[in-house]
């Protein structure tokens, strides 16, 4: 994960090694390489520039050159800044509702259905919850079927109304069903399309208003880089979602989405998907990710 970025940052810090005394020029050179590494990882230009500016200011503020181990201090400043860039604190999910309603949003193929199953499995086994999965895709019968396969594999009930073409009604009926049958979390999987369009946005916005979820999560494929950031912006403008789920982090992603999304939509990454299996879900810890990137 993010191997290329790790390598490049490692090389950037090599500039500081082997120097008896570190100068401002060495620091500037290092930060230039850090910026280049971020750009190569598909981080947006302004975010990368602001990043190194902030690190530089902190380095000057802390008199980095006069410290005993300026190289190590600079690595620490970059690590802190990376952590901050990815969200600072761990966000977690709000499970305060009774039932807690969680709405999934995102494009088709982003991993919504898979993640709905992973989250249900996580809440069932790690948080002692009784989740209900809801199929709200009225366009693709295969999508409903897929949710049943997922639900079966983890032993979680799936609610659907294959004849009903009104996703708002389906979601509302599902919540009623949950209340009557002792489910304390309702995970609503919605229809996505291949690109952002007004019909999809209108639909999810209507569902969102009608069911007023405690958590609206935006699911996005980390492999799509800058597109992931643009899609996030479009969905956030409509839904003002609560958190981001980055899927397919097990693939050969350069990291741009993970590093940029928080500063563009100002919403935390809450979980990451790291594989196709139901267990391949991790709570996102910005600090751990920053430590991993810096090796
Ligand atoms: P949806 O259309 O948004 O519901 O997306 P799906 O849940 O159907 O996922 C699309 C494809 O991505 C499927 O083949 C999933 O198995 C795969 N997928 C989902 N999440 C991950 C992940 O974290 N890692 C990998 N490698 N594949 C994933």
Short mmCIF file of C-alpha atoms and ligand atoms in Angstrom, two decimals:
data_model
loop_
_atom_site.label_atom_id
_atom_site.label_comp_id
_atom_site.label_asym_id
_atom_site.label_seq_id
_atom_site.Cartn_x
_atom_site.Cartn_y
_atom_site.Cartn_z
CA UNK A 1 0.00 0.00 0.00
CA UNK A 2 1.42 3.36 -1.08
CA UNK A 3 4.84 1.74 -1.59
CA UNK A 4 5.87 4.23 -4.22
CA UNK A 5 5.08 7.18 -1.97
CA UNK A 6 6.95 5.57 0.92
CA UNK A 7 10.01 5.02 -1.28
CA UNK A 8 10.00 8.57 -2.56
CA UNK A 9 9.65 10.09 0.91
CA UNK A 10 12.42 7.86 2.13
CA UNK A 11 14.65 9.17 -0.66
CA UNK A 12 13.66 12.75 0.16
CA UNK A 13 14.91 12.33 3.72
CA UNK A 14 18.14 10.79 2.45
CA UNK A 15 19.15 14.28 1.38
CA UNK A 16 19.59 15.12 5.05
CA UNK A 17 21.75 12.12 5.80
CA UNK A 18 25.47 12.31 5.38
CA UNK A 19 25.56 16.05 5.99
CA UNK A 20 27.65 17.12 8.96
CA UNK A 21 25.60 20.22 9.39
CA UNK A 22 22.22 20.74 7.84
CA UNK A 23 21.48 24.01 6.15
CA UNK A 24 18.30 25.77 5.17
CA UNK A 25 19.08 24.79 1.58
CA UNK A 26 19.10 21.08 2.53
CA UNK A 27 15.74 21.47 4.23
CA UNK A 28 14.29 23.28 1.24
CA UNK A 29 15.58 20.57 -1.09
CA UNK A 30 14.09 17.85 1.08
CA UNK A 31 10.72 19.54 1.19
CA UNK A 32 10.79 19.99 -2.57
CA UNK A 33 11.25 16.23 -2.90
CA UNK A 34 8.46 15.64 -0.39
CA UNK A 35 6.20 17.78 -2.54
CA UNK A 36 7.21 15.87 -5.63
CA UNK A 37 6.46 12.58 -3.89
CA UNK A 38 2.97 13.82 -2.98
CA UNK A 39 2.31 14.97 -6.54
CA UNK A 40 3.46 11.60 -7.86
CA UNK A 41 1.01 9.95 -5.48
CA UNK A 42 -1.70 11.92 -7.28
CA UNK A 43 -2.24 14.50 -4.56
CA UNK A 44 -3.69 17.73 -5.90
CA UNK A 45 -1.11 20.49 -6.55
CA UNK A 46 -2.49 23.01 -4.07
CA UNK A 47 -2.78 20.44 -1.29
CA UNK A 48 0.82 19.33 -1.86
CA UNK A 49 2.06 22.92 -1.92
CA UNK A 50 0.19 23.93 1.23
CA UNK A 51 1.49 20.78 2.89
CA UNK A 52 5.14 21.61 2.40
CA UNK A 53 4.57 25.27 3.25
CA UNK A 54 3.11 24.28 6.60
CA UNK A 55 5.95 21.85 7.33
CA UNK A 56 8.47 24.53 6.43
CA UNK A 57 6.84 27.06 8.74
CA UNK A 58 6.84 24.58 11.59
CA UNK A 59 10.46 23.63 10.91
CA UNK A 60 11.50 27.28 11.06
CA UNK A 61 9.34 27.88 14.12
CA UNK A 62 11.02 25.01 15.94
CA UNK A 63 14.50 26.03 14.86
CA UNK A 64 15.01 22.69 13.21
CA UNK A 65 18.60 23.46 12.21
CA UNK A 66 19.81 23.98 15.75
CA UNK A 67 18.36 20.76 17.15
CA UNK A 68 20.49 17.69 17.71
CA UNK A 69 18.73 15.54 15.15
CA UNK A 70 17.22 17.84 12.57
CA UNK A 71 16.53 14.99 10.12
CA UNK A 72 14.43 13.12 12.65
CA UNK A 73 12.57 16.23 13.65
CA UNK A 74 11.71 16.96 10.04
CA UNK A 75 10.44 13.39 9.55
CA UNK A 76 8.27 13.88 12.62
CA UNK A 77 6.88 17.16 11.29
CA UNK A 78 6.02 15.50 7.97
CA UNK A 79 4.41 12.58 9.81
CA UNK A 80 2.29 14.94 11.94
CA UNK A 81 1.24 16.84 8.85
CA UNK A 82 0.34 13.63 6.98
CA UNK A 83 -1.76 12.54 9.95
CA UNK A 84 -3.52 15.89 9.99
CA UNK A 85 -4.04 15.75 6.23
CA UNK A 86 -5.78 12.39 6.52
CA UNK A 87 -8.06 13.50 9.30
CA UNK A 88 -6.26 13.78 12.61
CA UNK A 89 -8.36 11.84 15.11
CA UNK A 90 -10.13 8.54 14.56
CA UNK A 91 -13.73 9.23 13.62
CA UNK A 92 -15.80 6.08 14.35
CA UNK A 93 -19.48 5.65 13.51
CA UNK A 94 -22.38 7.20 15.36
CA UNK A 95 -24.53 4.34 16.63
CA UNK A 96 -26.82 6.45 18.78
CA UNK A 97 -30.11 5.85 16.94
CA UNK A 98 -32.71 3.24 17.79
CA UNK A 99 -32.45 1.82 15.29
CA UNK A 100 -29.33 3.51 13.95
CA UNK A 101 -29.89 4.19 10.26
CA UNK A 102 -26.83 4.17 8.00
CA UNK A 103 -27.16 5.27 4.39
CA UNK A 104 -24.58 4.18 1.81
CA UNK A 105 -23.89 6.41 -1.16
CA UNK A 106 -21.45 6.26 -4.04
CA UNK A 107 -21.03 5.28 -7.66
CA UNK A 108 -21.76 1.86 -9.08
CA UNK A 109 -18.73 -0.38 -8.66
CA UNK A 110 -17.27 1.66 -5.82
CA UNK A 111 -17.85 -1.22 -3.42
CA UNK A 112 -21.06 -0.12 -1.66
CA UNK A 113 -22.72 -3.52 -1.52
CA UNK A 114 -19.54 -5.27 -0.44
CA UNK A 115 -18.91 -2.62 2.21
CA UNK A 116 -22.51 -2.76 3.46
CA UNK A 117 -21.89 -6.45 4.16
CA UNK A 118 -18.52 -5.79 5.77
CA UNK A 119 -19.99 -3.12 8.03
CA UNK A 120 -22.91 -5.36 9.01
CA UNK A 121 -20.45 -8.14 9.80
CA UNK A 122 -18.26 -5.75 11.82
CA UNK A 123 -21.21 -4.39 13.81
CA UNK A 124 -22.54 -7.89 14.44
CA UNK A 125 -19.26 -9.37 15.63
CA UNK A 126 -17.35 -6.43 17.07
CA UNK A 127 -20.11 -4.19 18.39
CA UNK A 128 -22.70 -6.75 19.37
CA UNK A 129 -25.37 -5.20 17.16
CA UNK A 130 -28.23 -6.77 15.27
CA UNK A 131 -28.03 -5.23 11.79
CA UNK A 132 -30.51 -5.37 8.92
CA UNK A 133 -29.32 -4.91 5.33
CA UNK A 134 -31.66 -3.11 2.95
CA UNK A 135 -31.58 -3.39 -0.85
CA UNK A 136 -32.71 -0.09 -2.31
CA UNK A 137 -31.42 -0.52 -5.86
CA UNK A 138 -34.58 -0.55 -7.95
CA UNK A 139 -32.79 -0.74 -11.29
CA UNK A 140 -30.58 -3.78 -11.10
CA UNK A 141 -32.14 -7.01 -9.82
CA UNK A 142 -28.61 -8.41 -9.76
CA UNK A 143 -27.69 -5.81 -7.14
CA UNK A 144 -30.49 -7.04 -4.85
CA UNK A 145 -29.36 -10.61 -5.44
CA UNK A 146 -25.78 -9.65 -4.61
CA UNK A 147 -26.88 -8.22 -1.26
CA UNK A 148 -28.66 -11.51 -0.48
CA UNK A 149 -25.46 -13.43 -1.22
CA UNK A 150 -23.52 -11.07 1.06
CA UNK A 151 -26.19 -11.26 3.80
CA UNK A 152 -26.28 -15.07 3.63
CA UNK A 153 -22.52 -15.31 3.93
CA UNK A 154 -22.49 -13.39 7.22
CA UNK A 155 -25.82 -14.50 8.61
CA UNK A 156 -27.50 -11.09 8.40
CA UNK A 157 -31.08 -10.62 7.23
CA UNK A 158 -31.72 -8.68 4.03
CA UNK A 159 -34.84 -6.61 3.43
CA UNK A 160 -36.04 -5.97 -0.13
CA UNK A 161 -39.23 -5.29 -2.06
CA UNK A 162 -38.42 -6.42 -5.60
CA UNK A 163 -41.77 -5.21 -6.99
CA UNK A 164 -41.57 -1.74 -5.44
CA UNK A 165 -39.99 0.95 -7.60
CA UNK A 166 -39.91 3.61 -4.89
CA UNK A 167 -36.65 3.53 -2.92
CA UNK A 168 -37.97 6.02 -0.34
CA UNK A 169 -40.84 3.68 0.50
CA UNK A 170 -38.57 0.64 0.60
CA UNK A 171 -36.19 2.37 3.02
CA UNK A 172 -39.05 3.57 5.23
CA UNK A 173 -40.68 0.15 5.28
CA UNK A 174 -37.33 -1.42 6.12
CA UNK A 175 -36.93 0.84 9.15
CA UNK A 176 -40.44 -0.08 10.28
CA UNK A 177 -39.57 -3.76 9.83
CA UNK A 178 -36.40 -3.22 11.87
CA UNK A 179 -38.31 -1.58 14.74
CA UNK A 180 -40.87 -4.37 14.81
CA UNK A 181 -38.27 -7.11 14.75
CA UNK A 182 -35.59 -5.90 17.13
CA UNK A 183 -32.91 -4.81 14.64
CA UNK A 184 -30.85 -1.96 16.09
CA UNK A 185 -28.91 -0.98 12.95
CA UNK A 186 -30.35 -0.53 9.46
CA UNK A 187 -27.83 -0.35 6.61
CA UNK A 188 -29.40 1.02 3.44
CA UNK A 189 -27.56 0.13 0.23
CA UNK A 190 -28.59 2.43 -2.61
CA UNK A 191 -28.38 2.43 -6.40
CA UNK A 192 -25.25 3.92 -7.87
CA UNK A 193 -24.46 4.83 -11.44
CA UNK A 194 -21.25 4.83 -13.36
CA UNK A 195 -20.93 8.62 -13.16
CA UNK A 196 -22.53 11.42 -11.18
CA UNK A 197 -25.92 12.33 -12.70
CA UNK A 198 -28.87 14.38 -11.50
CA UNK A 199 -31.34 11.49 -11.41
CA UNK A 200 -29.13 9.49 -9.05
CA UNK A 201 -28.48 12.56 -6.91
CA UNK A 202 -32.21 13.41 -6.74
CA UNK A 203 -33.02 9.88 -5.74
CA UNK A 204 -30.45 9.54 -2.98
CA UNK A 205 -31.28 13.01 -1.75
CA UNK A 206 -34.98 12.03 -1.43
CA UNK A 207 -34.08 8.84 0.45
CA UNK A 208 -31.73 10.83 2.69
CA UNK A 209 -34.40 13.41 3.58
CA UNK A 210 -37.05 10.78 4.21
CA UNK A 211 -35.08 8.48 6.51
CA UNK A 212 -32.75 11.05 8.19
CA UNK A 213 -29.87 8.65 8.80
CA UNK A 214 -27.54 8.99 11.79
CA UNK A 215 -24.71 8.20 9.40
CA UNK A 216 -24.48 8.89 5.70
CA UNK A 217 -21.38 7.26 4.32
CA UNK A 218 -19.81 7.92 0.96
CA UNK A 219 -18.07 4.90 -0.55
CA UNK A 220 -15.31 5.46 -3.08
CA UNK A 221 -12.78 3.37 -4.93
CA UNK A 222 -9.29 4.51 -3.85
CA UNK A 223 -7.89 3.39 -7.20
CA UNK A 224 -9.68 6.26 -8.96
CA UNK A 225 -7.31 8.90 -7.54
CA UNK A 226 -8.33 12.48 -8.28
CA UNK A 227 -11.70 11.30 -9.65
CA UNK A 228 -12.44 9.94 -6.20
CA UNK A 229 -11.94 13.43 -4.81
CA UNK A 230 -14.21 15.03 -7.44
CA UNK A 231 -16.96 12.46 -6.89
CA UNK A 232 -16.69 12.99 -3.14
CA UNK A 233 -17.21 16.69 -3.66
CA UNK A 234 -20.31 16.14 -5.81
CA UNK A 235 -21.90 13.79 -3.27
CA UNK A 236 -20.97 15.97 -0.33
CA UNK A 237 -22.59 19.01 -1.94
CA UNK A 238 -25.89 17.12 -2.09
CA UNK A 239 -25.76 14.95 1.03
CA UNK A 240 -23.38 16.66 3.43
CA UNK A 241 -22.29 13.14 4.35
CA UNK A 242 -20.65 12.16 7.63
CA UNK A 243 -17.73 10.10 6.49
CA UNK A 244 -15.85 8.46 3.68
CA UNK A 245 -15.19 4.78 3.06
CA UNK A 246 -12.14 4.16 0.89
CA UNK A 247 -12.32 0.77 -0.80
CA UNK A 248 -9.77 -1.29 -2.71
CA UNK A 249 -6.85 -0.02 -0.70
CA UNK A 250 -5.36 -3.47 -1.20
CA UNK A 251 -4.87 -2.66 -4.88
CA UNK A 252 -2.06 -0.78 -6.48
CA UNK A 253 -3.31 2.64 -5.43
CA UNK A 254 -0.92 5.55 -5.28
CA UNK A 255 -2.61 7.10 -2.29
CA UNK A 256 -3.84 10.40 -3.71
CA UNK A 257 -7.46 9.82 -2.69
CA UNK A 258 -6.57 8.88 0.88
CA UNK A 259 -4.36 11.94 1.18
CA UNK A 260 -6.62 14.51 -0.48
CA UNK A 261 -10.21 13.67 0.29
CA UNK A 262 -10.31 15.04 3.84
CA UNK A 263 -9.02 18.46 2.90
CA UNK A 264 -11.43 18.76 -0.03
CA UNK A 265 -14.69 17.75 1.69
CA UNK A 266 -13.59 18.20 5.29
CA UNK A 267 -15.07 14.84 6.27
CA UNK A 268 -13.12 12.01 7.87
CA UNK A 269 -12.26 8.69 6.28
CA UNK A 270 -13.96 6.27 8.67
CA UNK A 271 -13.16 2.84 7.28
CA UNK A 272 -11.10 1.31 4.51
CA UNK A 273 -11.77 -1.80 2.47
CA UNK A 274 -8.75 -3.98 1.89
CA UNK A 275 -10.11 -6.92 -0.08
CA UNK A 276 -13.21 -8.69 -1.34
CA UNK A 277 -13.78 -10.82 1.76
CA UNK A 278 -16.23 -9.76 4.47
CA UNK A 279 -13.41 -9.48 7.02
CA UNK A 280 -11.39 -7.07 4.84
CA UNK A 281 -12.49 -3.92 6.67
CA UNK A 282 -10.34 -1.70 8.85
CA UNK A 283 -11.13 1.31 10.98
CA UNK A 284 -9.09 4.14 9.49
CA UNK A 285 -6.40 5.48 11.82
CA UNK A 286 -4.74 8.53 10.22
CA UNK A 287 -1.70 8.27 12.50
CA UNK A 288 -1.11 4.60 11.74
CA UNK A 289 -1.43 5.28 8.03
CA UNK A 290 1.07 8.14 8.28
CA UNK A 291 3.48 5.89 10.17
CA UNK A 292 3.10 3.21 7.56
CA UNK A 293 3.76 5.66 4.73
CA UNK A 294 6.90 6.97 6.41
CA UNK A 295 8.12 3.46 7.17
P1 LIG B 1 -21.24 -1.39 -5.77
O1 LIG B 1 -21.69 -1.38 -7.19
O2 LIG B 1 -20.85 -0.04 -5.31
O3 LIG B 1 -22.23 -2.03 -4.84
O4 LIG B 1 -19.89 -2.24 -5.72
P2 LIG B 1 -19.63 -3.76 -5.30
O5 LIG B 1 -19.77 -3.92 -3.84
O6 LIG B 1 -20.45 -4.64 -6.16
O7 LIG B 1 -18.08 -3.90 -5.64
C1 LIG B 1 -17.59 -3.84 -6.97
C2 LIG B 1 -16.42 -4.80 -7.09
O8 LIG B 1 -15.35 -4.38 -6.28
C3 LIG B 1 -16.75 -6.21 -6.65
O9 LIG B 1 -16.13 -7.12 -7.53
C4 LIG B 1 -16.15 -6.33 -5.27
O10 LIG B 1 -15.77 -7.64 -4.94
C5 LIG B 1 -14.92 -5.43 -5.41
N1 LIG B 1 -14.50 -4.83 -4.13
C6 LIG B 1 -15.24 -4.14 -3.23
N2 LIG B 1 -14.50 -3.72 -2.19
C7 LIG B 1 -13.22 -4.13 -2.43
C8 LIG B 1 -11.97 -3.99 -1.74
O11 LIG B 1 -11.84 -3.37 -0.67
N3 LIG B 1 -10.87 -4.58 -2.34
C9 LIG B 1 -10.97 -5.23 -3.52
N4 LIG B 1 -9.85 -5.75 -4.03
N5 LIG B 1 -12.11 -5.37 -4.20
C10 LIG B 1 -13.23 -4.84 -3.67
#
